[in-house]
Short mmCIF file of N, CA and C in Angstrom, two decimals:
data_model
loop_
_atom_site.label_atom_id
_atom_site.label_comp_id
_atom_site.label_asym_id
_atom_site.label_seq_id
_atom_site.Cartn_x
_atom_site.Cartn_y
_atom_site.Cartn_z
N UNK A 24 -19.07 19.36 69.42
CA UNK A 24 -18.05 20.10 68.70
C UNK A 24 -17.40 19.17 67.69
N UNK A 25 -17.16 19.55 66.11
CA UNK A 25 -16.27 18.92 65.57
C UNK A 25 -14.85 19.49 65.76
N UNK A 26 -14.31 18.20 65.24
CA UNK A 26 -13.01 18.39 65.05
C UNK A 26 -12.17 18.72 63.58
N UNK A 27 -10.99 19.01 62.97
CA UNK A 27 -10.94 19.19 61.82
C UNK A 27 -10.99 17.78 61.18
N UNK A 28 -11.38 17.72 60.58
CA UNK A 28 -11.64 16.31 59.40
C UNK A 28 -13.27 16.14 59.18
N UNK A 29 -13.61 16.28 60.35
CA UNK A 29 -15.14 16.13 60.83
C UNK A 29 -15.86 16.27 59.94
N UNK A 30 -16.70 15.73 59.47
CA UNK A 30 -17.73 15.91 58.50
C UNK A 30 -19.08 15.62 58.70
N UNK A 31 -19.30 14.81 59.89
CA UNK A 31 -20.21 14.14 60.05
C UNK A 31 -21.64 14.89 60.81
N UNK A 32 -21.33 16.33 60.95
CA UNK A 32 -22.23 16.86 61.37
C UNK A 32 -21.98 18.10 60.41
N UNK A 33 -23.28 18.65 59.86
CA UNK A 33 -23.58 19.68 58.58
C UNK A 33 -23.20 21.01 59.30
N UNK A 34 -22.06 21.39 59.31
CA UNK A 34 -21.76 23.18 59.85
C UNK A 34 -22.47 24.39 59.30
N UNK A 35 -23.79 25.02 60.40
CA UNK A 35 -23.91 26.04 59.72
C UNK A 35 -23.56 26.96 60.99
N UNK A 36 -23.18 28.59 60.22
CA UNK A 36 -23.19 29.48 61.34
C UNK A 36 -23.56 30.91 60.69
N UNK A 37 -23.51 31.64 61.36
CA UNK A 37 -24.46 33.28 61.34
C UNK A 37 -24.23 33.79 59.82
N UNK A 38 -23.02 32.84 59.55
CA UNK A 38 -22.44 33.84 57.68
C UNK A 38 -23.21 32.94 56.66
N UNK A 39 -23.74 31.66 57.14
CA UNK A 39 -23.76 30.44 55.64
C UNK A 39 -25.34 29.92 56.47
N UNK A 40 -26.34 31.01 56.58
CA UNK A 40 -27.22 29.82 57.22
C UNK A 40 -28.19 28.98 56.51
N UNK A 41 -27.71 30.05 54.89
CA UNK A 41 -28.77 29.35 54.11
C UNK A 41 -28.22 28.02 53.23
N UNK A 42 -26.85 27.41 53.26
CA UNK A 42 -26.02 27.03 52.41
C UNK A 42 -26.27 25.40 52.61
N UNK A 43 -26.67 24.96 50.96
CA UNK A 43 -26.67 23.93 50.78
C UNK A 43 -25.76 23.14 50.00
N UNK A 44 -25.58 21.92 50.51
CA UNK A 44 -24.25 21.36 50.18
C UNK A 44 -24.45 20.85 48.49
N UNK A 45 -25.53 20.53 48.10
CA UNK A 45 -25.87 20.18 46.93
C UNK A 45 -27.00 20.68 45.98
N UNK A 46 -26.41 21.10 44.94
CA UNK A 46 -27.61 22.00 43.93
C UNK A 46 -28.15 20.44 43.50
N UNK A 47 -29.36 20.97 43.22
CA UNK A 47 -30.41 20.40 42.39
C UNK A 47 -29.82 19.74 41.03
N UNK A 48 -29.59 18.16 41.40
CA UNK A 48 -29.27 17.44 40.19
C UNK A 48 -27.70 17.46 40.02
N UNK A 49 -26.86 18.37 40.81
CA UNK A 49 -25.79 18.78 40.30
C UNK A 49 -24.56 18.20 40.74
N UNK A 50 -23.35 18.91 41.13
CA UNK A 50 -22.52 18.50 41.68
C UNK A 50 -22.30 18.80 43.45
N UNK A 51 -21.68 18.10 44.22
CA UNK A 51 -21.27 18.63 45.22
C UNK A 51 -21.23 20.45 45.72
N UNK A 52 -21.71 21.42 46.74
CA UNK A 52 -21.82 22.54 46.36
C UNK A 52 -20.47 23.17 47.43
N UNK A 53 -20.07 22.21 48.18
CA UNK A 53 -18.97 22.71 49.55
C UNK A 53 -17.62 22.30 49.11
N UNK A 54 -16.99 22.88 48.30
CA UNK A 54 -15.88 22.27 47.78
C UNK A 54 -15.59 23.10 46.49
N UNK A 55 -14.28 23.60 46.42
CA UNK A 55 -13.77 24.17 45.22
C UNK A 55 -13.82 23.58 43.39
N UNK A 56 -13.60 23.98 42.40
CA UNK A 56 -13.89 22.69 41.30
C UNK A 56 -12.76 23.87 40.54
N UNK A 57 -12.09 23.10 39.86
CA UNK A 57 -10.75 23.16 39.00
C UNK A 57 -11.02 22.84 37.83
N UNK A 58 -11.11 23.67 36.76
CA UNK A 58 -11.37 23.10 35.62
C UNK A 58 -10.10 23.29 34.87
N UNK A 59 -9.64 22.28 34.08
CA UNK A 59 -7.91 22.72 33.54
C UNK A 59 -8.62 23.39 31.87
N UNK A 60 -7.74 23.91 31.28
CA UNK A 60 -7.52 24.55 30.04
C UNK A 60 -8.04 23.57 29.10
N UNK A 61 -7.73 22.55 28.91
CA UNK A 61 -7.87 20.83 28.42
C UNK A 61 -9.41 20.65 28.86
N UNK A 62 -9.77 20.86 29.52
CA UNK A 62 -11.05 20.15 30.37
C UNK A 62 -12.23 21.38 29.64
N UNK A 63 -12.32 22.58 28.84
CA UNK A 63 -13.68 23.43 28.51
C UNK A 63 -14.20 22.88 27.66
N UNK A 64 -15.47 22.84 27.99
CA UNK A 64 -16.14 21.90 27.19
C UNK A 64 -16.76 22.81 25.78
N UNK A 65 -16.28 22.43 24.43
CA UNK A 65 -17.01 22.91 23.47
C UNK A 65 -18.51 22.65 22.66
N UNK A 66 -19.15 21.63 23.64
CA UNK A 66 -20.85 21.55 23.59
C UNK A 66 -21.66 22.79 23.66
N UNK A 67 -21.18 24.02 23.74
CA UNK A 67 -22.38 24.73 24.04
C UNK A 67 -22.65 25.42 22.67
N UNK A 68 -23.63 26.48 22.91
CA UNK A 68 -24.04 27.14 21.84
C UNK A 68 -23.27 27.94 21.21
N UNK A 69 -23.46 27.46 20.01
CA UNK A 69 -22.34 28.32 19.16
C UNK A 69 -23.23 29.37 18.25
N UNK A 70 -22.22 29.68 17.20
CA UNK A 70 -22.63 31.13 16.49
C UNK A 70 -21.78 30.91 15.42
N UNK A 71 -21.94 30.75 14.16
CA UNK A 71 -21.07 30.98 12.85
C UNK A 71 -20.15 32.09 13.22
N UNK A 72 -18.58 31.64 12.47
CA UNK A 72 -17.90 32.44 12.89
C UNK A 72 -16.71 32.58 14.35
N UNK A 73 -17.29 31.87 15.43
CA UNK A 73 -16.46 31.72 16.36
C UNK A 73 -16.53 30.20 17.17
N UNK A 74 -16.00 30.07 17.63
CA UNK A 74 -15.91 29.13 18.65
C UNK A 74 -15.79 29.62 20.16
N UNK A 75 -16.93 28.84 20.94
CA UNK A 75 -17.45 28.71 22.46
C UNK A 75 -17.06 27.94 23.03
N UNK A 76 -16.65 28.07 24.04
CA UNK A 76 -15.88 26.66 25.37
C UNK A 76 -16.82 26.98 26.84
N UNK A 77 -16.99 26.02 27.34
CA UNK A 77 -18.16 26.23 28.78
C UNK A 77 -16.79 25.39 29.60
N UNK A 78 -16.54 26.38 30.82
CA UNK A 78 -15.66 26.16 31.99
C UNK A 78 -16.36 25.90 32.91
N UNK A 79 -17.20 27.03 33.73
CA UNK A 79 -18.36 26.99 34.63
C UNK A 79 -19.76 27.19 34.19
N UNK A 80 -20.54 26.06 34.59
CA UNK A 80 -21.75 26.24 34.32
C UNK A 80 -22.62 25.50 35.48
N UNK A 81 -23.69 25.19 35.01
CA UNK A 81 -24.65 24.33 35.81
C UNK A 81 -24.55 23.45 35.76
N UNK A 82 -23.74 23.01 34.46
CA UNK A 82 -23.88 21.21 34.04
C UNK A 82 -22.39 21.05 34.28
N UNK A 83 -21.54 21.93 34.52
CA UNK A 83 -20.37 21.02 34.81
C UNK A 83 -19.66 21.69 36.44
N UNK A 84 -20.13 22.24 37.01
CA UNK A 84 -19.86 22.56 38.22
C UNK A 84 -21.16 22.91 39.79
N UNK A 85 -22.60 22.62 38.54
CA UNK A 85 -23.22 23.23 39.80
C UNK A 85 -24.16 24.91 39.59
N UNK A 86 -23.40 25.47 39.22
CA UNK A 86 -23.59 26.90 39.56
C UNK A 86 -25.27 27.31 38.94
N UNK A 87 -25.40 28.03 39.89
CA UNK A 87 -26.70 28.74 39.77
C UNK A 87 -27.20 29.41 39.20
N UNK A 88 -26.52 30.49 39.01
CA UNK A 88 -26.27 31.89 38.71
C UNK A 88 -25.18 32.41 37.69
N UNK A 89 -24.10 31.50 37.24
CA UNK A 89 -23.28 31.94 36.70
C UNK A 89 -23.24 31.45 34.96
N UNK A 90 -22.18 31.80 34.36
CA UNK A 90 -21.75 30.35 33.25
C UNK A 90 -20.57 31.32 33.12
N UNK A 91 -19.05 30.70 32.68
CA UNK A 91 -18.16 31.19 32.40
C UNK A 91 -17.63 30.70 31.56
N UNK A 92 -16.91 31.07 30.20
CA UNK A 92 -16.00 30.22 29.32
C UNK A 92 -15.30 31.25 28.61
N UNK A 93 -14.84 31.11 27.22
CA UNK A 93 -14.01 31.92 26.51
C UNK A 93 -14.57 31.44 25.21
N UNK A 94 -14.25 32.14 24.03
CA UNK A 94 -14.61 32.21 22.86
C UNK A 94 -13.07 32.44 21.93
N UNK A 95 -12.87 31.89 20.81
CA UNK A 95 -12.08 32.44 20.17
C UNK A 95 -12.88 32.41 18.94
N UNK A 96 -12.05 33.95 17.70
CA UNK A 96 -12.55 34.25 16.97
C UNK A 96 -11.53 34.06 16.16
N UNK A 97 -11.57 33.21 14.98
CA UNK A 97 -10.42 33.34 13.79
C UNK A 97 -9.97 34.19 13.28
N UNK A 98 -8.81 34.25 12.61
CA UNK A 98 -8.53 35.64 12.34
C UNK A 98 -9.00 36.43 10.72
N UNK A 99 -9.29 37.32 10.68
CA UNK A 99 -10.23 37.93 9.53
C UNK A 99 -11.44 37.01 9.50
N UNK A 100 -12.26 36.89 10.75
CA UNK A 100 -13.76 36.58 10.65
C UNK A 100 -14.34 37.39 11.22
N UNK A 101 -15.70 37.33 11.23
CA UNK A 101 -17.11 37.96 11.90
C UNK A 101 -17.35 36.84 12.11
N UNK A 102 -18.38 36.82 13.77
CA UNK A 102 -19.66 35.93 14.02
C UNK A 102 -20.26 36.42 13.31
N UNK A 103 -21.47 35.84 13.30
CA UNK A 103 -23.30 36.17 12.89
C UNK A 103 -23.52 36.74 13.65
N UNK A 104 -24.59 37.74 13.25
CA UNK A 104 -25.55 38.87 14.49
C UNK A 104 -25.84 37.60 15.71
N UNK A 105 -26.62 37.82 17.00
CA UNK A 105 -26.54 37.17 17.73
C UNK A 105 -26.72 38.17 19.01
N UNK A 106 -27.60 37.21 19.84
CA UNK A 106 -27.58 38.45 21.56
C UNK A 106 -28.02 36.66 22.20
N UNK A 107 -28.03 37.66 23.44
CA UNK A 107 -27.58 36.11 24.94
C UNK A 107 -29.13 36.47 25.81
N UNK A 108 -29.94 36.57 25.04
CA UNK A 108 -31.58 36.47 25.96
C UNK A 108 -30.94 37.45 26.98
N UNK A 109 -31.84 36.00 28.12
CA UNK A 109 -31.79 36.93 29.55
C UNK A 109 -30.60 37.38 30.07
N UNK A 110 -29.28 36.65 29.56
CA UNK A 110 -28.29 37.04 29.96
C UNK A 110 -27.52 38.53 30.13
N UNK A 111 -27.20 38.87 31.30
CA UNK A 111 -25.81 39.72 31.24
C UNK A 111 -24.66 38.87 30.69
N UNK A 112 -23.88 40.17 29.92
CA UNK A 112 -22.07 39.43 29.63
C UNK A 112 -21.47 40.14 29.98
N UNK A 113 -20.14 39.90 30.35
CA UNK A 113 -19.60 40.66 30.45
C UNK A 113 -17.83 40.08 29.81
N UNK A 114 -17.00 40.62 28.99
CA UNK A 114 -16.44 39.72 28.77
C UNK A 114 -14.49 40.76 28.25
N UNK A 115 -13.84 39.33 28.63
CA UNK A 115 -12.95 40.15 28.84
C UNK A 115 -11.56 39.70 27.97
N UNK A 116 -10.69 40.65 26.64
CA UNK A 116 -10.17 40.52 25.75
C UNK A 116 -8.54 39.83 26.70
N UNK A 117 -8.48 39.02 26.09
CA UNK A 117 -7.16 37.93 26.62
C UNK A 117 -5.68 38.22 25.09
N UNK A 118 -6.92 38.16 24.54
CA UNK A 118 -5.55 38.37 23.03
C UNK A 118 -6.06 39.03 21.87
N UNK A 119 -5.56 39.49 21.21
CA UNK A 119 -5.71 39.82 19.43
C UNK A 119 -6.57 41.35 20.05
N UNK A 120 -7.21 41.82 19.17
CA UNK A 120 -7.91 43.02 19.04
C UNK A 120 -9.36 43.20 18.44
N UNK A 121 -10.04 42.20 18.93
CA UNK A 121 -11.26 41.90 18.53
C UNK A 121 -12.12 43.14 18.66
N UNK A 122 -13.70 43.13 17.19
CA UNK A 122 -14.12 44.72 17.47
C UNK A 122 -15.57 44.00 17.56
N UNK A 123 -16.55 44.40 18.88
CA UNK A 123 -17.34 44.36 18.63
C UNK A 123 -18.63 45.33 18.36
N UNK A 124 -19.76 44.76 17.39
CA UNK A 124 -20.62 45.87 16.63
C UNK A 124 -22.29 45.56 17.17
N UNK A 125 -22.57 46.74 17.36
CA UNK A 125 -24.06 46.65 17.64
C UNK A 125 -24.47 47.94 16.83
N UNK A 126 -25.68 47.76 16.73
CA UNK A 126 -26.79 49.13 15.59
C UNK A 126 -27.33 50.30 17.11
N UNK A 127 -27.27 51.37 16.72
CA UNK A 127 -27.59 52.26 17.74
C UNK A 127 -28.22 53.31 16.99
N UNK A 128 -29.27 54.10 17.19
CA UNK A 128 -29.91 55.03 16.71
C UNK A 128 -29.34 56.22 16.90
N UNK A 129 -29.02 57.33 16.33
CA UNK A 129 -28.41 58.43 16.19
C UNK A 129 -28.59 59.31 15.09
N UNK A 130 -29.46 60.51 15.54
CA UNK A 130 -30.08 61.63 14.64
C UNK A 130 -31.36 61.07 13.91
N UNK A 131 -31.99 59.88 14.40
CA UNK A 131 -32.90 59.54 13.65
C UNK A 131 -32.80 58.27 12.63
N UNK A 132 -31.50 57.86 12.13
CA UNK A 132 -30.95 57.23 11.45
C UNK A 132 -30.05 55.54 12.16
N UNK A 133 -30.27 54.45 11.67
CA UNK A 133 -29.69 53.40 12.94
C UNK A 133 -28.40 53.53 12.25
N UNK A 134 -27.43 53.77 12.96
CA UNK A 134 -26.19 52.84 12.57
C UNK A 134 -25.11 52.07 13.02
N UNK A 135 -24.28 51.30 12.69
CA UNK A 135 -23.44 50.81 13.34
C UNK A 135 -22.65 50.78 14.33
N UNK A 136 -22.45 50.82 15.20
CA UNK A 136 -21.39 51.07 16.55
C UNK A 136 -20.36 50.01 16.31
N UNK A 137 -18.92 50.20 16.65
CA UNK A 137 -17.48 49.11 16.56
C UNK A 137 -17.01 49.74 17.30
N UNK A 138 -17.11 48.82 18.64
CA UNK A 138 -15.66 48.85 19.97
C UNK A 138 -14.86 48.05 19.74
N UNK A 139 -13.72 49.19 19.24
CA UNK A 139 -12.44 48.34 18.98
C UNK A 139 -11.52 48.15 20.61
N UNK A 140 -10.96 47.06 20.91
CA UNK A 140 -10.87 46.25 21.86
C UNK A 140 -8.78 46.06 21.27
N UNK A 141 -8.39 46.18 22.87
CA UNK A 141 -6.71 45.18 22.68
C UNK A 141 -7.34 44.41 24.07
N UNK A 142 -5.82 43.77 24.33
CA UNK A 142 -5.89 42.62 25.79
C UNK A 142 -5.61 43.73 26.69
N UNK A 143 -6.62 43.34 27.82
CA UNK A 143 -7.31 44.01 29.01
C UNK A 143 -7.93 44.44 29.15
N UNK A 144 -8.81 44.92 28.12
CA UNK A 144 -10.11 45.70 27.63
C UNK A 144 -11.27 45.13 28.23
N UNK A 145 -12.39 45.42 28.60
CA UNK A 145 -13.58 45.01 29.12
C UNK A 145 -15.10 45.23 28.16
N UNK A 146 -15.78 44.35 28.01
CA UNK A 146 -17.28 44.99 27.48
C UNK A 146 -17.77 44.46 28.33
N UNK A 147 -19.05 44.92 28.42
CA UNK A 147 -20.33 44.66 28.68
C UNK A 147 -21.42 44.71 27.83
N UNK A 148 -22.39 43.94 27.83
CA UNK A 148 -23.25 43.69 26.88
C UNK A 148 -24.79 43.11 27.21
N UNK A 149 -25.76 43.98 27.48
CA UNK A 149 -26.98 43.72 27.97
C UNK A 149 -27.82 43.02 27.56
N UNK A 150 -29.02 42.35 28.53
CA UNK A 150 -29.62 41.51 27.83
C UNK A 150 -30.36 41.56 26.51
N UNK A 151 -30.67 41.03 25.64
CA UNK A 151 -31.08 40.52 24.49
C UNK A 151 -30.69 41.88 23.39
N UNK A 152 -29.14 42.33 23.36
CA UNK A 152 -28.77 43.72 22.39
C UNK A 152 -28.13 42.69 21.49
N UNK A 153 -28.75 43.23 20.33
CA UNK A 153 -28.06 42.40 19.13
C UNK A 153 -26.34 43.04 18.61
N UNK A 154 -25.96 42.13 18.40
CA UNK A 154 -24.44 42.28 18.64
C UNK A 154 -23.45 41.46 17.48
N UNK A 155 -22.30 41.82 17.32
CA UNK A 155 -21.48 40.48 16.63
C UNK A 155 -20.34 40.60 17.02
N UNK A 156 -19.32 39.95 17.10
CA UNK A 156 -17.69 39.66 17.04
C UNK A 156 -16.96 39.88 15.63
N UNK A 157 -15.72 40.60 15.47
CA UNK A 157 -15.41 40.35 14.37
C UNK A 157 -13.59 40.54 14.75
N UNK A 158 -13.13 39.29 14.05
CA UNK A 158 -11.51 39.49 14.39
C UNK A 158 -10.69 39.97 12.51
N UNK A 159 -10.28 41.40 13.26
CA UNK A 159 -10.18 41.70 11.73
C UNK A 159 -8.32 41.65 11.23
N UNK A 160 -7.52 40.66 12.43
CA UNK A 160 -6.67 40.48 12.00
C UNK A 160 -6.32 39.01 11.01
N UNK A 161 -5.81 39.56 10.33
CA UNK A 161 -5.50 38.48 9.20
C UNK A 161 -4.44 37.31 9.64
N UNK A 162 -3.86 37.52 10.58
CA UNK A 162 -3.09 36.14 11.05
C UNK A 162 -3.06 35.58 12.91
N UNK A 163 -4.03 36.75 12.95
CA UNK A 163 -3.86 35.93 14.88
C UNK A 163 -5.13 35.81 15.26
N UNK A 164 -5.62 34.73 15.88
CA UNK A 164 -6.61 34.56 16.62
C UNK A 164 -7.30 35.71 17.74
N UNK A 165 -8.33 36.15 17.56
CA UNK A 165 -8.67 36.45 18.94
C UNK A 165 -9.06 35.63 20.07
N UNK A 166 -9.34 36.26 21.39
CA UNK A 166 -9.32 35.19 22.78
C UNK A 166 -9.85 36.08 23.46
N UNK A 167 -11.43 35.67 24.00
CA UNK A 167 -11.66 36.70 25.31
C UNK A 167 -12.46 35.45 26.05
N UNK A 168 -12.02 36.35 27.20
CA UNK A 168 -12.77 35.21 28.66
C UNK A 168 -14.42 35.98 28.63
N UNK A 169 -15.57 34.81 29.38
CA UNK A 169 -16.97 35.03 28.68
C UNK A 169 -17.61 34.99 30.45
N UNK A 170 -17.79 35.83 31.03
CA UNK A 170 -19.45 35.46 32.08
C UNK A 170 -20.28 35.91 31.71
N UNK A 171 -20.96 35.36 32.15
CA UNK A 171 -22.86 35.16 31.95
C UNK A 171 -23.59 35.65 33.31
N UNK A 172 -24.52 35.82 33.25
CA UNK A 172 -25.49 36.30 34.57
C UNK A 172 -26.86 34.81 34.60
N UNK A 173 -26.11 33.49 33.45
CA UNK A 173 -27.43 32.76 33.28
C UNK A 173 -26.06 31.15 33.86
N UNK A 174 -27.08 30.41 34.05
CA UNK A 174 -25.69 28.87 34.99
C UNK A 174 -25.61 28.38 32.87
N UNK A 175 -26.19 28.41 31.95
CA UNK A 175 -26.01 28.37 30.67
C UNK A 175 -26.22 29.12 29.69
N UNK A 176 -24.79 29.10 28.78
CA UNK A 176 -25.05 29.91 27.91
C UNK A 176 -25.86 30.04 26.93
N UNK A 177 -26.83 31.04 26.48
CA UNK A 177 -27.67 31.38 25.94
C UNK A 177 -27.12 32.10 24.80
N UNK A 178 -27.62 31.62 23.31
CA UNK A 178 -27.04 32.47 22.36
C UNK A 178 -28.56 32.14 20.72
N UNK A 179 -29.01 33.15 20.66
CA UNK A 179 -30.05 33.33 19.58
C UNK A 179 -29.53 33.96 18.19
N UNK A 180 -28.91 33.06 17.41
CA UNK A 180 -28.81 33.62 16.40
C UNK A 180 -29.79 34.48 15.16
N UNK A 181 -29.16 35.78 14.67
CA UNK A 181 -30.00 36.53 13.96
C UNK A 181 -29.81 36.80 12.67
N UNK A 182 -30.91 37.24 11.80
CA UNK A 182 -30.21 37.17 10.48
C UNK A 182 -29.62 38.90 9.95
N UNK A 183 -29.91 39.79 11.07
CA UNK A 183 -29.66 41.40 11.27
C UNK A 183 -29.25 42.08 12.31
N UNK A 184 -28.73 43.03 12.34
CA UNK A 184 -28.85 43.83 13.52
C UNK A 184 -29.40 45.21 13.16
N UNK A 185 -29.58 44.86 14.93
CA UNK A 185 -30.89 46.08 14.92
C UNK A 185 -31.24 46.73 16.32
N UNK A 186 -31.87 48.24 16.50
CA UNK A 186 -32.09 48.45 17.53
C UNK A 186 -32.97 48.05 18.51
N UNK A 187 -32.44 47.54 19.71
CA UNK A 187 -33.42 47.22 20.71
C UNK A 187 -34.55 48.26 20.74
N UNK A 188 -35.49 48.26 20.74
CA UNK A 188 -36.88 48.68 21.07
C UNK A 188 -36.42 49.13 22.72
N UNK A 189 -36.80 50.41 23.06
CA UNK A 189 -37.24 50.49 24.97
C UNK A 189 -38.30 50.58 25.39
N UNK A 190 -38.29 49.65 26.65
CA UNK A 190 -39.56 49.50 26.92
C UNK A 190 -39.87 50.99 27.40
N UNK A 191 -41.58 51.39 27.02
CA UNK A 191 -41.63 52.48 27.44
C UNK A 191 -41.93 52.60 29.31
N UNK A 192 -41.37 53.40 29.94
CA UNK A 192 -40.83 52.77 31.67
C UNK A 192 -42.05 54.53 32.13
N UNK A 193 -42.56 55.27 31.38
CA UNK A 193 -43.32 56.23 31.87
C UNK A 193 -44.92 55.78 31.72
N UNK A 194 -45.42 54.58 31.23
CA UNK A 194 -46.69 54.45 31.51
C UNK A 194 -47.24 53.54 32.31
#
């Protein structure tokens, strides 16, 4: 039996039997990680137009499965067209009133789609849908918090937008 402090023997039980203490290459995996406001790292992939910060990822916490950060968008800018591969997003408006635009087919004809967005608002945004950001206020920043369904963020810049193709799922 351990005792509390105990470390010296690896605890597994009926809830964690698969749980390993250390990812591959990474950090420690049994233990909480704190990243301060100061501490997001702006190395990752960017996109004309906005700025990217990486909080949680693979390379700075470990994670498998995830990536989390925030983006801000200047005020009276657009990103560049742009989609996140394999990624799910899902992402969530913190400030300003950011609108985002994707191309959607309707009556035969593609056109533009703009979800206009305040703080608390939610999108979602599927894998590889071409997309952009645009902050169309003239003096405040936008701010939205960013997950991923990938441990890094993935971002393919485009020179258009356009409709995803579906795969055809009846043959």
């Amino acid at each position: 039996m351990t005792t509390p402090g105990d470390h010296s023997a690896q605890q597994h039980d009926a809830f964690h039997p698969q749980l390993k203490a250390t990812a591959p290459g990474g950090p420690l995996r049994d233990r909480l990680h704190h990243i301060r406001t100061e501490d997001v790292d702006p190395g990752t992939a960017q996109t004309e137009g906005m700025r990217r910060f990486a909080a949680i990822s693979g390379q700075s916490v470990g994670s498998e499965r995830l990536w989390m950060g925030q983006t801000h968008v200047a005020p009276d800018t657009a990103s560049a067209n742009h989609h996140h591969g394999e990624s799910e997003t899902a992402i969530f408006v913190v400030r300003g009133h950011p609108e985002f635009v994707f191309a959607e087919e309707r009556d035969g004809r593609v056109e533009e789609v703009r979800l206009r967005t305040r703080p608390g608002d939610y999108i979602f945004v599927p894998p590889y849908v071409p997309h952009r950001e645009e902050n169309p206020d003239p003096d405040d920043e936008a701010v939205v918090v960013i997950a991923r369904s990938t441990q890094e963020a993935i971002v393919v810049n485009l020179p258009e937008l356009y409709v995803l193709d579906q795969l055809d799922q009846g043959d």
